[in-house]
């Protein structure tokens, strides 16, 4: 005889206020009656943060070239208004380091997506393993191209630049979503959409920066990278949209009676349960 | 320069004051500060954490000491906070882990070289090779899951190589206990060494137990579960080398002396002036604690604390790369195993020995540390990176 519900059968999102209506009513009442301690507003928080902003040092220093590199382009930029060739190069290396870190992490992220796709199997309208492998390989190519570009400029391609550090912090959530075995392909693609959006803007910014610093020689490689990133973005966006819509279409237009009855029954039991647990507490 | 523990009184306990703004200072920089600044912060957090742990245990067993313990402990709490909060928010849990293992390697290497008791030096070297392996496994995790290079944290001070494989570090409890030093015979530095490494390992264990579930990747979750278990073994090992016959007050005084010794060591090597000022301040606070506890000791135990406390501090812990020593130890001792309190060559470990039986059970569904690092070889910029001309030139230059 089955005595205990399985974890699957117990699935019910309990986070909302309506899960335990009677308990919630008490909770709301209590909060309404209480006075804030102390009085004040968000200005206090702003003032506290201001103290730290005032004394804050940068996240880290921008990289400088370590070998004899080519700073001619940067020198040209100086003539056009940049304050110092070294600083310009340093800024460029910082942003190149950012893209390098992003592309390297992107490669690992797509490895995770590929593995998930292999396990779940191709879903209609979603990516195939071959599609994902294609993107993965391009992310890797971009990483290696950036390694070459940074090194040719006299930079150290292994430096974690401040901008690279920032994108590392930003992408932490993406990695968490992709590497979580519980996330669906649509949820995984949602994370990758964030990555691809940021990557597209990142490349555009890099092209603008390189051009403004007189590094037209980088344009061809970078434009090519941006083009493939635009393709990644379109694909990921398309797959996500298709998967989300197909999930909606898979739902019946109107709930069948059985499902409706079951939901009603669950709601009644939840109410009873919360009411009886409150009564017990009162006793 | 050394410090005379009896003459230097430091700051009296009642003048050790904090406020929240003072406790929460601007953090250090992950990118710009020297890796050893992070190493010192992580170790000192562990030292303070041990101060709290010990003082709570002591309070539970000694009613008459509870007030004095509570007074000192309140300051230790705030010292720990100020020190630990020096770590920046962009240092991820896995990056902090790399820092923890760098502590375990470089600090244990320094301690092992200064330890006068040959058996205990062997104990430290034994543990060192295991933490050395953890660095390799966590580096593989960082590289293969998130595309990160652990050397961004290590700054080339510490090697990223396999040590004694983590999968064979699992031992039966009876093979983790060592012989303690003799409280009456041991050299003072032996006691300070044991207290330091035990504190560091305990905090490492607690940290991995806290952050392990924060990872989404199942392999990362398994790896933290596995390595946290070894850290628990290490705490078992290192607490067993301390003489259990020391009285509670003797232990308390030794804890305070170890705190002074550690702050003093940090102070000697610190490159960040703001952090250095904190080490100086807390070195003075700890001197104040020592003298406060000395007064308590004199009231309760009618004997001379000089029987067991060092007059002056020994040579500070050396915050530098111990690469040569670690490599030499690795070459000679990687295949050692433990039987009871002894170390034996792996060939002497029998198939039915408690540790082998236990290990086979724990690894019966595979070892995450083997899985994560299968075929892994660290390269500058991660294993995905090409070898760029500057790296080739660098290698040529060294050759």
mmCIF file with all atom_site columns, N, CA and C in Angstrom, chain A residues 92-107 138-159 161 164 167 199 202-203 205-207 209-210 218-219 221-223 225-226 229, chain B residues 381 384-386 388-390:
data_model
loop_
_atom_site.group_PDB
_atom_site.id
_atom_site.type_symbol
_atom_site.label_atom_id
_atom_site.label_alt_id
_atom_site.label_comp_id
_atom_site.label_asym_id
_atom_site.label_entity_id
_atom_site.label_seq_id
_atom_site.pdbx_PDB_ins_code
_atom_site.Cartn_x
_atom_site.Cartn_y
_atom_site.Cartn_z
_atom_site.occupancy
_atom_site.B_iso_or_equiv
_atom_site.pdbx_formal_charge
_atom_site.auth_seq_id
_atom_site.auth_comp_id
_atom_site.auth_asym_id
_atom_site.auth_atom_id
_atom_site.pdbx_PDB_model_num
ATOM 1   N N  . UNK A 1 92  ? 42.009 49.874 -24.638 1.00 0.00 ? 92  UNK A N  1
ATOM 2   C CA . UNK A 1 92  ? 41.688 48.877 -25.662 1.00 0.00 ? 92  UNK A CA 1
ATOM 3   C C  . UNK A 1 92  ? 41.996 47.462 -25.142 1.00 0.00 ? 92  UNK A C  1
ATOM 4   N N  . UNK A 1 93  ? 43.119 47.330 -24.478 1.00 0.00 ? 93  UNK A N  1
ATOM 5   C CA . UNK A 1 93  ? 43.483 46.000 -23.934 1.00 0.00 ? 93  UNK A CA 1
ATOM 6   C C  . UNK A 1 93  ? 42.476 45.546 -22.881 1.00 0.00 ? 93  UNK A C  1
ATOM 7   N N  . UNK A 1 94  ? 41.993 46.497 -22.119 1.00 0.00 ? 94  UNK A N  1
ATOM 8   C CA . UNK A 1 94  ? 40.983 46.174 -21.103 1.00 0.00 ? 94  UNK A CA 1
ATOM 9   C C  . UNK A 1 94  ? 39.737 45.582 -21.764 1.00 0.00 ? 94  UNK A C  1
ATOM 10  N N  . UNK A 1 95  ? 39.273 46.255 -22.813 1.00 0.00 ? 95  UNK A N  1
ATOM 11  C CA . UNK A 1 95  ? 38.044 45.793 -23.469 1.00 0.00 ? 95  UNK A CA 1
ATOM 12  C C  . UNK A 1 95  ? 38.287 44.519 -24.290 1.00 0.00 ? 95  UNK A C  1
ATOM 13  N N  . UNK A 1 96  ? 39.477 44.396 -24.841 1.00 0.00 ? 96  UNK A N  1
ATOM 14  C CA . UNK A 1 96  ? 39.812 43.147 -25.553 1.00 0.00 ? 96  UNK A CA 1
ATOM 15  C C  . UNK A 1 96  ? 39.834 41.976 -24.556 1.00 0.00 ? 96  UNK A C  1
ATOM 16  N N  . UNK A 1 97  ? 40.383 42.264 -23.388 1.00 0.00 ? 97  UNK A N  1
ATOM 17  C CA . UNK A 1 97  ? 40.419 41.237 -22.339 1.00 0.00 ? 97  UNK A CA 1
ATOM 18  C C  . UNK A 1 97  ? 39.015 40.833 -21.904 1.00 0.00 ? 97  UNK A C  1
ATOM 19  N N  . UNK A 1 98  ? 38.122 41.812 -21.923 1.00 0.00 ? 98  UNK A N  1
ATOM 20  C CA . UNK A 1 98  ? 36.719 41.532 -21.577 1.00 0.00 ? 98  UNK A CA 1
ATOM 21  C C  . UNK A 1 98  ? 36.108 40.562 -22.581 1.00 0.00 ? 98  UNK A C  1
ATOM 22  N N  . UNK A 1 99  ? 36.292 40.861 -23.876 1.00 0.00 ? 99  UNK A N  1
ATOM 23  C CA . UNK A 1 99  ? 35.702 39.981 -24.908 1.00 0.00 ? 99  UNK A CA 1
ATOM 24  C C  . UNK A 1 99  ? 36.356 38.598 -24.855 1.00 0.00 ? 99  UNK A C  1
ATOM 25  N N  . UNK A 1 100 ? 37.658 38.586 -24.609 1.00 0.00 ? 100 UNK A N  1
ATOM 26  C CA . UNK A 1 100 ? 38.361 37.299 -24.550 1.00 0.00 ? 100 UNK A CA 1
ATOM 27  C C  . UNK A 1 100 ? 37.769 36.417 -23.435 1.00 0.00 ? 100 UNK A C  1
ATOM 28  N N  . UNK A 1 101 ? 37.605 37.030 -22.262 1.00 0.00 ? 101 UNK A N  1
ATOM 29  C CA . UNK A 1 101 ? 37.052 36.256 -21.138 1.00 0.00 ? 101 UNK A CA 1
ATOM 30  C C  . UNK A 1 101 ? 35.637 35.793 -21.451 1.00 0.00 ? 101 UNK A C  1
ATOM 31  N N  . UNK A 1 102 ? 34.882 36.661 -22.113 1.00 0.00 ? 102 UNK A N  1
ATOM 32  C CA . UNK A 1 102 ? 33.487 36.330 -22.421 1.00 0.00 ? 102 UNK A CA 1
ATOM 33  C C  . UNK A 1 102 ? 33.414 35.188 -23.429 1.00 0.00 ? 102 UNK A C  1
ATOM 34  N N  . UNK A 1 103 ? 34.256 35.246 -24.460 1.00 0.00 ? 103 UNK A N  1
ATOM 35  C CA . UNK A 1 103 ? 34.237 34.210 -25.500 1.00 0.00 ? 103 UNK A CA 1
ATOM 36  C C  . UNK A 1 103 ? 34.719 32.880 -24.930 1.00 0.00 ? 103 UNK A C  1
ATOM 37  N N  . UNK A 1 104 ? 35.706 32.955 -24.039 1.00 0.00 ? 104 UNK A N  1
ATOM 38  C CA . UNK A 1 104 ? 36.224 31.721 -23.422 1.00 0.00 ? 104 UNK A CA 1
ATOM 39  C C  . UNK A 1 104 ? 35.151 31.094 -22.537 1.00 0.00 ? 104 UNK A C  1
ATOM 40  N N  . UNK A 1 105 ? 34.481 31.941 -21.771 1.00 0.00 ? 105 UNK A N  1
ATOM 41  C CA . UNK A 1 105 ? 33.409 31.394 -20.939 1.00 0.00 ? 105 UNK A CA 1
ATOM 42  C C  . UNK A 1 105 ? 32.251 30.909 -21.817 1.00 0.00 ? 105 UNK A C  1
ATOM 43  N N  . UNK A 1 106 ? 32.003 31.660 -22.908 1.00 0.00 ? 106 UNK A N  1
ATOM 44  C CA . UNK A 1 106 ? 30.947 31.265 -23.835 1.00 0.00 ? 106 UNK A CA 1
ATOM 45  C C  . UNK A 1 106 ? 31.187 29.869 -24.395 1.00 0.00 ? 106 UNK A C  1
ATOM 46  N N  . UNK A 1 107 ? 32.440 29.575 -24.673 1.00 0.00 ? 107 UNK A N  1
ATOM 47  C CA . UNK A 1 107 ? 32.794 28.246 -25.177 1.00 0.00 ? 107 UNK A CA 1
ATOM 48  C C  . UNK A 1 107 ? 32.383 27.174 -24.166 1.00 0.00 ? 107 UNK A C  1
ATOM 49  N N  . UNK A 1 138 ? 32.553 28.672 -33.025 1.00 0.00 ? 138 UNK A N  1
ATOM 50  C CA . UNK A 1 138 ? 32.817 30.078 -33.357 1.00 0.00 ? 138 UNK A CA 1
ATOM 51  C C  . UNK A 1 138 ? 33.229 30.880 -32.122 1.00 0.00 ? 138 UNK A C  1
ATOM 52  N N  . UNK A 1 139 ? 32.638 30.560 -30.981 1.00 0.00 ? 139 UNK A N  1
ATOM 53  C CA . UNK A 1 139 ? 33.040 31.251 -29.737 1.00 0.00 ? 139 UNK A CA 1
ATOM 54  C C  . UNK A 1 139 ? 34.523 30.967 -29.469 1.00 0.00 ? 139 UNK A C  1
ATOM 55  N N  . UNK A 1 140 ? 34.894 29.722 -29.683 1.00 0.00 ? 140 UNK A N  1
ATOM 56  C CA . UNK A 1 140 ? 36.288 29.316 -29.470 1.00 0.00 ? 140 UNK A CA 1
ATOM 57  C C  . UNK A 1 140 ? 37.210 30.062 -30.448 1.00 0.00 ? 140 UNK A C  1
ATOM 58  N N  . UNK A 1 141 ? 36.781 30.162 -31.711 1.00 0.00 ? 141 UNK A N  1
ATOM 59  C CA . UNK A 1 141 ? 37.591 30.895 -32.708 1.00 0.00 ? 141 UNK A CA 1
ATOM 60  C C  . UNK A 1 141 ? 37.784 32.349 -32.293 1.00 0.00 ? 141 UNK A C  1
ATOM 61  N N  . UNK A 1 142 ? 36.707 32.945 -31.795 1.00 0.00 ? 142 UNK A N  1
ATOM 62  C CA . UNK A 1 142 ? 36.803 34.360 -31.374 1.00 0.00 ? 142 UNK A CA 1
ATOM 63  C C  . UNK A 1 142 ? 37.793 34.501 -30.218 1.00 0.00 ? 142 UNK A C  1
ATOM 64  N N  . UNK A 1 143 ? 37.717 33.569 -29.281 1.00 0.00 ? 143 UNK A N  1
ATOM 65  C CA . UNK A 1 143 ? 38.640 33.588 -28.134 1.00 0.00 ? 143 UNK A CA 1
ATOM 66  C C  . UNK A 1 143 ? 40.086 33.544 -28.632 1.00 0.00 ? 143 UNK A C  1
ATOM 67  N N  . UNK A 1 144 ? 40.344 32.637 -29.565 1.00 0.00 ? 144 UNK A N  1
ATOM 68  C CA . UNK A 1 144 ? 41.724 32.473 -30.036 1.00 0.00 ? 144 UNK A CA 1
ATOM 69  C C  . UNK A 1 144 ? 42.180 33.666 -30.885 1.00 0.00 ? 144 UNK A C  1
ATOM 70  N N  . UNK A 1 145 ? 41.233 34.241 -31.629 1.00 0.00 ? 145 UNK A N  1
ATOM 71  C CA . UNK A 1 145 ? 41.578 35.423 -32.418 1.00 0.00 ? 145 UNK A CA 1
ATOM 72  C C  . UNK A 1 145 ? 41.962 36.571 -31.468 1.00 0.00 ? 145 UNK A C  1
ATOM 73  N N  . UNK A 1 146 ? 41.211 36.702 -30.375 1.00 0.00 ? 146 UNK A N  1
ATOM 74  C CA . UNK A 1 146 ? 41.504 37.777 -29.417 1.00 0.00 ? 146 UNK A CA 1
ATOM 75  C C  . UNK A 1 146 ? 42.847 37.545 -28.719 1.00 0.00 ? 146 UNK A C  1
ATOM 76  N N  . UNK A 1 147 ? 43.141 36.301 -28.440 1.00 0.00 ? 147 UNK A N  1
ATOM 77  C CA . UNK A 1 147 ? 44.462 35.970 -27.868 1.00 0.00 ? 147 UNK A CA 1
ATOM 78  C C  . UNK A 1 147 ? 45.562 36.498 -28.796 1.00 0.00 ? 147 UNK A C  1
ATOM 79  N N  . UNK A 1 148 ? 45.375 36.221 -30.097 1.00 0.00 ? 148 UNK A N  1
ATOM 80  C CA . UNK A 1 148 ? 46.384 36.629 -31.074 1.00 0.00 ? 148 UNK A CA 1
ATOM 81  C C  . UNK A 1 148 ? 46.470 38.163 -31.141 1.00 0.00 ? 148 UNK A C  1
ATOM 82  N N  . UNK A 1 149 ? 45.309 38.817 -31.204 1.00 0.00 ? 149 UNK A N  1
ATOM 83  C CA . UNK A 1 149 ? 45.295 40.281 -31.343 1.00 0.00 ? 149 UNK A CA 1
ATOM 84  C C  . UNK A 1 149 ? 45.965 40.946 -30.132 1.00 0.00 ? 149 UNK A C  1
ATOM 85  N N  . UNK A 1 150 ? 45.606 40.482 -28.954 1.00 0.00 ? 150 UNK A N  1
ATOM 86  C CA . UNK A 1 150 ? 46.178 41.086 -27.728 1.00 0.00 ? 150 UNK A CA 1
ATOM 87  C C  . UNK A 1 150 ? 47.694 40.887 -27.710 1.00 0.00 ? 150 UNK A C  1
ATOM 88  N N  . UNK A 1 151 ? 48.115 39.683 -28.037 1.00 0.00 ? 151 UNK A N  1
ATOM 89  C CA . UNK A 1 151 ? 49.551 39.385 -27.996 1.00 0.00 ? 151 UNK A CA 1
ATOM 90  C C  . UNK A 1 151 ? 50.295 40.225 -29.035 1.00 0.00 ? 151 UNK A C  1
ATOM 91  N N  . UNK A 1 152 ? 49.722 40.365 -30.212 1.00 0.00 ? 152 UNK A N  1
ATOM 92  C CA . UNK A 1 152 ? 50.387 41.159 -31.252 1.00 0.00 ? 152 UNK A CA 1
ATOM 93  C C  . UNK A 1 152 ? 50.505 42.632 -30.864 1.00 0.00 ? 152 UNK A C  1
ATOM 94  N N  . UNK A 1 153 ? 49.590 43.073 -30.010 1.00 0.00 ? 153 UNK A N  1
ATOM 95  C CA . UNK A 1 153 ? 49.664 44.472 -29.551 1.00 0.00 ? 153 UNK A CA 1
ATOM 96  C C  . UNK A 1 153 ? 50.667 44.647 -28.426 1.00 0.00 ? 153 UNK A C  1
ATOM 97  N N  . UNK A 1 154 ? 51.242 43.557 -27.992 1.00 0.00 ? 154 UNK A N  1
ATOM 98  C CA . UNK A 1 154 ? 52.178 43.643 -26.875 1.00 0.00 ? 154 UNK A CA 1
ATOM 99  C C  . UNK A 1 154 ? 51.490 43.444 -25.538 1.00 0.00 ? 154 UNK A C  1
ATOM 100 N N  . UNK A 1 155 ? 50.232 43.034 -25.566 1.00 0.00 ? 155 UNK A N  1
ATOM 101 C CA . UNK A 1 155 ? 49.514 42.771 -24.315 1.00 0.00 ? 155 UNK A CA 1
ATOM 102 C C  . UNK A 1 155 ? 49.719 41.340 -23.849 1.00 0.00 ? 155 UNK A C  1
ATOM 103 N N  . UNK A 1 156 ? 49.297 41.074 -22.632 1.00 0.00 ? 156 UNK A N  1
ATOM 104 C CA . UNK A 1 156 ? 49.361 39.724 -22.050 1.00 0.00 ? 156 UNK A CA 1
ATOM 105 C C  . UNK A 1 156 ? 47.928 39.181 -22.090 1.00 0.00 ? 156 UNK A C  1
ATOM 106 N N  . UNK A 1 157 ? 47.722 38.190 -22.936 1.00 0.00 ? 157 UNK A N  1
ATOM 107 C CA . UNK A 1 157 ? 46.351 37.680 -23.125 1.00 0.00 ? 157 UNK A CA 1
ATOM 108 C C  . UNK A 1 157 ? 45.838 36.889 -21.930 1.00 0.00 ? 157 UNK A C  1
ATOM 109 N N  . UNK A 1 158 ? 46.689 36.657 -20.942 1.00 0.00 ? 158 UNK A N  1
ATOM 110 C CA . UNK A 1 158 ? 46.216 35.910 -19.761 1.00 0.00 ? 158 UNK A CA 1
ATOM 111 C C  . UNK A 1 158 ? 45.731 36.838 -18.644 1.00 0.00 ? 158 UNK A C  1
ATOM 112 N N  . UNK A 1 159 ? 45.884 38.144 -18.826 1.00 0.00 ? 159 UNK A N  1
ATOM 113 C CA . UNK A 1 159 ? 45.476 39.086 -17.765 1.00 0.00 ? 159 UNK A CA 1
ATOM 114 C C  . UNK A 1 159 ? 43.958 39.068 -17.590 1.00 0.00 ? 159 UNK A C  1
ATOM 115 N N  . UNK A 1 161 ? 41.432 41.433 -16.948 1.00 0.00 ? 161 UNK A N  1
ATOM 116 C CA . UNK A 1 161 ? 41.337 42.898 -16.923 1.00 0.00 ? 161 UNK A CA 1
ATOM 117 C C  . UNK A 1 161 ? 40.117 43.292 -16.081 1.00 0.00 ? 161 UNK A C  1
ATOM 118 N N  . UNK A 1 164 ? 37.039 42.436 -17.834 1.00 0.00 ? 164 UNK A N  1
ATOM 119 C CA . UNK A 1 164 ? 36.861 40.977 -17.865 1.00 0.00 ? 164 UNK A CA 1
ATOM 120 C C  . UNK A 1 164 ? 36.294 40.501 -16.527 1.00 0.00 ? 164 UNK A C  1
ATOM 121 N N  . UNK A 1 167 ? 32.553 41.351 -16.413 1.00 0.00 ? 167 UNK A N  1
ATOM 122 C CA . UNK A 1 167 ? 31.670 40.441 -17.158 1.00 0.00 ? 167 UNK A CA 1
ATOM 123 C C  . UNK A 1 167 ? 31.636 39.058 -16.494 1.00 0.00 ? 167 UNK A C  1
ATOM 124 N N  . UNK A 1 199 ? 27.004 39.910 -25.709 1.00 0.00 ? 199 UNK A N  1
ATOM 125 C CA . UNK A 1 199 ? 28.137 39.670 -26.604 1.00 0.00 ? 199 UNK A CA 1
ATOM 126 C C  . UNK A 1 199 ? 28.024 40.550 -27.848 1.00 0.00 ? 199 UNK A C  1
ATOM 127 N N  . UNK A 1 202 ? 28.860 43.952 -26.921 1.00 0.00 ? 202 UNK A N  1
ATOM 128 C CA . UNK A 1 202 ? 30.289 43.977 -26.597 1.00 0.00 ? 202 UNK A CA 1
ATOM 129 C C  . UNK A 1 202 ? 31.135 44.121 -27.856 1.00 0.00 ? 202 UNK A C  1
ATOM 130 N N  . UNK A 1 203 ? 30.814 43.359 -28.885 1.00 0.00 ? 203 UNK A N  1
ATOM 131 C CA . UNK A 1 203 ? 31.577 43.435 -30.131 1.00 0.00 ? 203 UNK A CA 1
ATOM 132 C C  . UNK A 1 203 ? 31.377 44.784 -30.814 1.00 0.00 ? 203 UNK A C  1
ATOM 133 N N  . UNK A 1 205 ? 30.715 47.593 -29.438 1.00 0.00 ? 205 UNK A N  1
ATOM 134 C CA . UNK A 1 205 ? 31.476 48.576 -28.651 1.00 0.00 ? 205 UNK A CA 1
ATOM 135 C C  . UNK A 1 205 ? 32.971 48.479 -28.978 1.00 0.00 ? 205 UNK A C  1
ATOM 136 N N  . UNK A 1 206 ? 33.446 47.255 -29.102 1.00 0.00 ? 206 UNK A N  1
ATOM 137 C CA . UNK A 1 206 ? 34.867 47.040 -29.367 1.00 0.00 ? 206 UNK A CA 1
ATOM 138 C C  . UNK A 1 206 ? 35.256 47.602 -30.734 1.00 0.00 ? 206 UNK A C  1
ATOM 139 N N  . UNK A 1 207 ? 34.368 47.396 -31.713 1.00 0.00 ? 207 UNK A N  1
ATOM 140 C CA . UNK A 1 207 ? 34.653 47.921 -33.059 1.00 0.00 ? 207 UNK A CA 1
ATOM 141 C C  . UNK A 1 207 ? 34.689 49.450 -33.020 1.00 0.00 ? 207 UNK A C  1
ATOM 142 N N  . UNK A 1 209 ? 35.307 51.364 -30.478 1.00 0.00 ? 209 UNK A N  1
ATOM 143 C CA . UNK A 1 209 ? 36.484 51.802 -29.720 1.00 0.00 ? 209 UNK A CA 1
ATOM 144 C C  . UNK A 1 209 ? 37.746 51.670 -30.557 1.00 0.00 ? 209 UNK A C  1
ATOM 145 N N  . UNK A 1 210 ? 37.915 50.512 -31.195 1.00 0.00 ? 210 UNK A N  1
ATOM 146 C CA . UNK A 1 210 ? 39.123 50.294 -31.994 1.00 0.00 ? 210 UNK A CA 1
ATOM 147 C C  . UNK A 1 210 ? 39.210 51.332 -33.107 1.00 0.00 ? 210 UNK A C  1
ATOM 148 N N  . UNK A 1 218 ? 41.989 46.311 -37.176 1.00 0.00 ? 218 UNK A N  1
ATOM 149 C CA . UNK A 1 218 ? 41.280 45.260 -36.427 1.00 0.00 ? 218 UNK A CA 1
ATOM 150 C C  . UNK A 1 218 ? 39.862 45.059 -36.953 1.00 0.00 ? 218 UNK A C  1
ATOM 151 N N  . UNK A 1 219 ? 39.426 46.003 -37.756 1.00 0.00 ? 219 UNK A N  1
ATOM 152 C CA . UNK A 1 219 ? 38.014 46.039 -38.128 1.00 0.00 ? 219 UNK A CA 1
ATOM 153 C C  . UNK A 1 219 ? 37.536 44.764 -38.815 1.00 0.00 ? 219 UNK A C  1
ATOM 154 N N  . UNK A 1 221 ? 38.569 41.576 -38.778 1.00 0.00 ? 221 UNK A N  1
ATOM 155 C CA . UNK A 1 221 ? 38.387 40.437 -37.863 1.00 0.00 ? 221 UNK A CA 1
ATOM 156 C C  . UNK A 1 221 ? 37.183 40.651 -36.949 1.00 0.00 ? 221 UNK A C  1
ATOM 157 N N  . UNK A 1 222 ? 37.066 41.874 -36.441 1.00 0.00 ? 222 UNK A N  1
ATOM 158 C CA . UNK A 1 222 ? 36.014 42.146 -35.458 1.00 0.00 ? 222 UNK A CA 1
ATOM 159 C C  . UNK A 1 222 ? 34.622 42.170 -36.111 1.00 0.00 ? 222 UNK A C  1
ATOM 160 N N  . UNK A 1 223 ? 34.569 42.726 -37.314 1.00 0.00 ? 223 UNK A N  1
ATOM 161 C CA . UNK A 1 223 ? 33.275 42.747 -38.029 1.00 0.00 ? 223 UNK A CA 1
ATOM 162 C C  . UNK A 1 223 ? 32.810 41.317 -38.314 1.00 0.00 ? 223 UNK A C  1
ATOM 163 N N  . UNK A 1 225 ? 33.551 38.713 -36.572 1.00 0.00 ? 225 UNK A N  1
ATOM 164 C CA . UNK A 1 225 ? 33.096 38.139 -35.296 1.00 0.00 ? 225 UNK A CA 1
ATOM 165 C C  . UNK A 1 225 ? 31.688 38.634 -34.964 1.00 0.00 ? 225 UNK A C  1
ATOM 166 N N  . UNK A 1 226 ? 31.484 39.929 -35.158 1.00 0.00 ? 226 UNK A N  1
ATOM 167 C CA . UNK A 1 226 ? 30.169 40.492 -34.853 1.00 0.00 ? 226 UNK A CA 1
ATOM 168 C C  . UNK A 1 226 ? 29.081 39.845 -35.728 1.00 0.00 ? 226 UNK A C  1
ATOM 169 N N  . UNK A 1 229 ? 28.236 36.618 -34.320 1.00 0.00 ? 229 UNK A N  1
ATOM 170 C CA . UNK A 1 229 ? 27.511 36.781 -33.052 1.00 0.00 ? 229 UNK A CA 1
ATOM 171 C C  . UNK A 1 229 ? 26.053 37.200 -33.307 1.00 0.00 ? 229 UNK A C  1
ATOM 172 N N  . UNK B 2 381 ? 46.205 30.842 -19.399 1.00 0.00 ? 381 UNK B N  1
ATOM 173 C CA . UNK B 2 381 ? 44.984 31.266 -20.103 1.00 0.00 ? 381 UNK B CA 1
ATOM 174 C C  . UNK B 2 381 ? 43.970 30.153 -20.280 1.00 0.00 ? 381 UNK B C  1
ATOM 175 N N  . UNK B 2 384 ? 41.999 25.835 -22.982 1.00 0.00 ? 384 UNK B N  1
ATOM 176 C CA . UNK B 2 384 ? 41.488 26.156 -24.324 1.00 0.00 ? 384 UNK B CA 1
ATOM 177 C C  . UNK B 2 384 ? 42.459 27.041 -25.106 1.00 0.00 ? 384 UNK B C  1
ATOM 178 N N  . UNK B 2 385 ? 43.397 27.653 -24.403 1.00 0.00 ? 385 UNK B N  1
ATOM 179 C CA . UNK B 2 385 ? 44.222 28.701 -25.020 1.00 0.00 ? 385 UNK B CA 1
ATOM 180 C C  . UNK B 2 385 ? 45.300 28.126 -25.937 1.00 0.00 ? 385 UNK B C  1
ATOM 181 N N  . UNK B 2 386 ? 45.637 28.920 -26.940 1.00 0.00 ? 386 UNK B N  1
ATOM 182 C CA . UNK B 2 386 ? 46.793 28.599 -27.775 1.00 0.00 ? 386 UNK B CA 1
ATOM 183 C C  . UNK B 2 386 ? 48.049 29.062 -27.053 1.00 0.00 ? 386 UNK B C  1
ATOM 184 N N  . UNK B 2 388 ? 50.778 31.309 -27.183 1.00 0.00 ? 388 UNK B N  1
ATOM 185 C CA . UNK B 2 388 ? 51.100 32.510 -27.966 1.00 0.00 ? 388 UNK B CA 1
ATOM 186 C C  . UNK B 2 388 ? 52.623 32.726 -27.991 1.00 0.00 ? 388 UNK B C  1
ATOM 187 N N  . UNK B 2 389 ? 53.112 33.514 -28.963 1.00 0.00 ? 389 UNK B N  1
ATOM 188 C CA . UNK B 2 389 ? 54.570 33.702 -29.078 1.00 0.00 ? 389 UNK B CA 1
ATOM 189 C C  . UNK B 2 389 ? 55.222 34.221 -27.793 1.00 0.00 ? 389 UNK B C  1
ATOM 190 N N  . UNK B 2 390 ? 54.513 35.106 -27.055 1.00 0.00 ? 390 UNK B N  1
ATOM 191 C CA . UNK B 2 390 ? 55.139 35.631 -25.823 1.00 0.00 ? 390 UNK B CA 1
ATOM 192 C C  . UNK B 2 390 ? 55.349 34.523 -24.792 1.00 0.00 ? 390 UNK B C  1
#
